[in-house]
Short mmCIF file of C-alpha atoms in Angstrom, two decimals:
data_model
loop_
_atom_site.label_atom_id
_atom_site.label_comp_id
_atom_site.label_asym_id
_atom_site.label_seq_id
_atom_site.Cartn_x
_atom_site.Cartn_y
_atom_site.Cartn_z
CA UNK A 1 68.43 147.10 40.65
CA UNK A 2 70.08 145.09 37.91
CA UNK A 3 72.35 146.64 35.32
CA UNK A 4 72.71 145.02 31.91
CA UNK A 5 75.34 145.75 29.28
CA UNK A 6 75.22 144.16 25.85
CA UNK A 7 78.12 143.72 23.45
CA UNK A 8 79.00 141.78 20.34
CA UNK A 9 76.82 143.37 17.71
CA UNK A 10 78.10 144.32 14.29
CA UNK A 11 77.82 143.92 10.55
CA UNK A 12 77.84 140.43 9.06
CA UNK A 13 76.96 138.88 5.73
CA UNK A 14 73.97 136.63 5.35
CA UNK A 15 74.81 133.12 6.48
CA UNK A 16 77.35 134.37 8.98
CA UNK A 17 77.41 134.23 12.76
CA UNK A 18 77.63 136.58 15.71
CA UNK A 19 77.67 136.08 19.45
CA UNK A 20 76.04 138.66 21.67
CA UNK A 21 76.95 138.97 25.34
CA UNK A 22 75.01 140.50 28.19
CA UNK A 23 76.88 141.22 31.41
CA UNK A 24 74.67 141.62 34.48
CA UNK A 25 75.58 143.40 37.69
CA UNK A 26 73.81 144.53 40.81
CA UNK A 27 71.12 142.42 42.46
CA UNK A 28 71.36 139.57 39.98
CA UNK A 29 70.09 137.06 42.58
CA UNK A 30 66.57 138.44 42.11
CA UNK A 31 66.53 137.33 38.47
CA UNK A 32 64.04 134.65 37.42
CA UNK A 33 64.84 134.72 33.72
CA UNK A 34 66.97 136.51 31.15
CA UNK A 35 65.67 137.37 27.73
CA UNK A 36 66.80 138.67 24.38
CA UNK A 37 64.50 140.88 22.34
CA UNK A 38 65.03 142.77 19.11
CA UNK A 39 63.54 145.79 17.44
CA UNK A 40 63.84 146.68 13.78
CA UNK A 41 63.10 150.21 12.51
CA UNK A 42 59.37 150.86 12.42
CA UNK A 43 58.53 147.60 14.16
CA UNK A 44 57.60 146.62 17.68
CA UNK A 45 60.06 144.99 20.01
CA UNK A 46 59.84 141.24 19.56
CA UNK A 47 60.87 138.27 21.64
CA UNK A 48 63.90 136.29 20.51
CA UNK A 49 64.91 133.90 23.31
CA UNK A 50 64.79 133.41 27.07
CA UNK A 51 66.74 131.47 29.66
CA UNK A 52 65.17 130.59 33.01
CA UNK A 53 67.28 130.02 36.12
CA UNK A 54 66.49 126.30 35.86
CA UNK A 55 68.32 126.34 32.53
CA UNK A 56 65.11 125.96 30.55
CA UNK A 57 65.22 127.83 27.26
CA UNK A 58 62.59 129.02 24.84
CA UNK A 59 62.86 130.61 21.39
CA UNK A 60 60.82 132.51 18.86
CA UNK A 61 59.87 130.32 15.91
CA UNK A 62 61.77 132.65 13.57
CA UNK A 63 65.12 131.87 15.24
CA UNK A 64 64.60 128.31 16.45
CA UNK A 65 67.42 126.07 15.24
CA UNK A 66 69.64 129.05 14.39
CA UNK A 67 70.05 130.92 17.70
CA UNK A 68 71.15 129.55 21.07
CA UNK A 69 70.82 131.29 24.42
CA UNK A 70 73.12 130.26 27.26
CA UNK A 71 74.42 131.58 30.54
CA UNK A 72 77.57 131.59 32.64
CA UNK A 73 76.56 132.02 36.28
CA UNK A 74 80.14 132.57 37.43
CA UNK A 75 80.44 135.56 35.10
CA UNK A 76 76.81 136.74 35.45
CA UNK A 77 76.70 136.77 31.67
CA UNK A 78 74.12 135.59 29.16
CA UNK A 79 74.98 134.88 25.54
CA UNK A 80 73.06 134.70 22.30
CA UNK A 81 74.85 132.69 19.65
CA UNK A 82 73.36 133.58 16.28
CA UNK A 83 74.11 131.35 13.30
CA UNK A 84 72.92 131.33 9.70
CA UNK A 85 71.97 134.97 10.00
CA UNK A 86 69.46 136.43 7.57
CA UNK A 87 68.87 140.05 6.50
CA UNK A 88 65.55 139.95 8.39
CA UNK A 89 67.52 139.42 11.62
CA UNK A 90 68.75 143.01 11.32
CA UNK A 91 67.69 144.92 14.42
CA UNK A 92 68.81 146.39 17.69
CA UNK A 93 69.11 143.51 20.14
CA UNK A 94 68.27 144.08 23.78
CA UNK A 95 69.09 142.01 26.83
CA UNK A 96 66.49 141.96 29.59
CA UNK A 97 65.98 140.64 33.08
CA UNK A 98 62.76 139.34 34.59
CA UNK A 99 62.15 139.05 38.32
CA UNK A 100 59.03 136.93 38.47
CA UNK A 101 57.36 133.94 36.85
CA UNK A 102 55.18 134.93 33.93
CA UNK A 103 54.97 135.15 30.17
CA UNK A 104 58.51 135.00 28.85
CA UNK A 105 57.64 136.39 25.44
CA UNK A 106 56.02 139.61 26.74
CA UNK A 107 58.52 142.50 26.95
CA UNK A 108 56.23 144.33 29.38
CA UNK A 109 56.92 141.65 31.98
CA UNK A 110 60.66 142.30 32.04
CA UNK A 111 62.00 144.62 34.67
CA UNK A 112 65.45 145.66 33.48
CA UNK A 113 66.91 146.38 30.06
CA UNK A 114 70.27 146.98 28.50
CA UNK A 115 71.01 149.79 26.08
CA UNK A 116 70.92 147.53 23.03
CA UNK A 117 73.44 146.49 20.41
CA UNK A 118 73.00 146.82 16.65
CA UNK A 119 73.09 143.74 14.46
CA UNK A 120 73.11 144.30 10.70
CA UNK A 121 72.99 141.41 8.25
CA UNK A 122 73.78 142.25 4.65
CA UNK A 123 72.43 140.24 1.75
#
């Protein structure tokens, strides 16, 4: 089992920045990749960014150039730095953990999830 706890969400004006954190505990050595997803009201959960153990990263087109995913192995923590935020970035952001190689953008392939943290961007 892997436990994930997100933090860092909040209310910010358009153009502002936030940094989300995801602290992992438990059997973190079984993790192949960490991902961030988001879900806005009435919409499906969508992929935001992923970080593979090799340090390879991938991003959704909608956040590329604005968001950065990174990890601190010593702290078992993954971060999502979000810059130049837009109102359409408003959503609950979820951290997730994936055990095996596969499609990084598919939420169904992730094994563990955090409880989510709300990000609200005002215009």
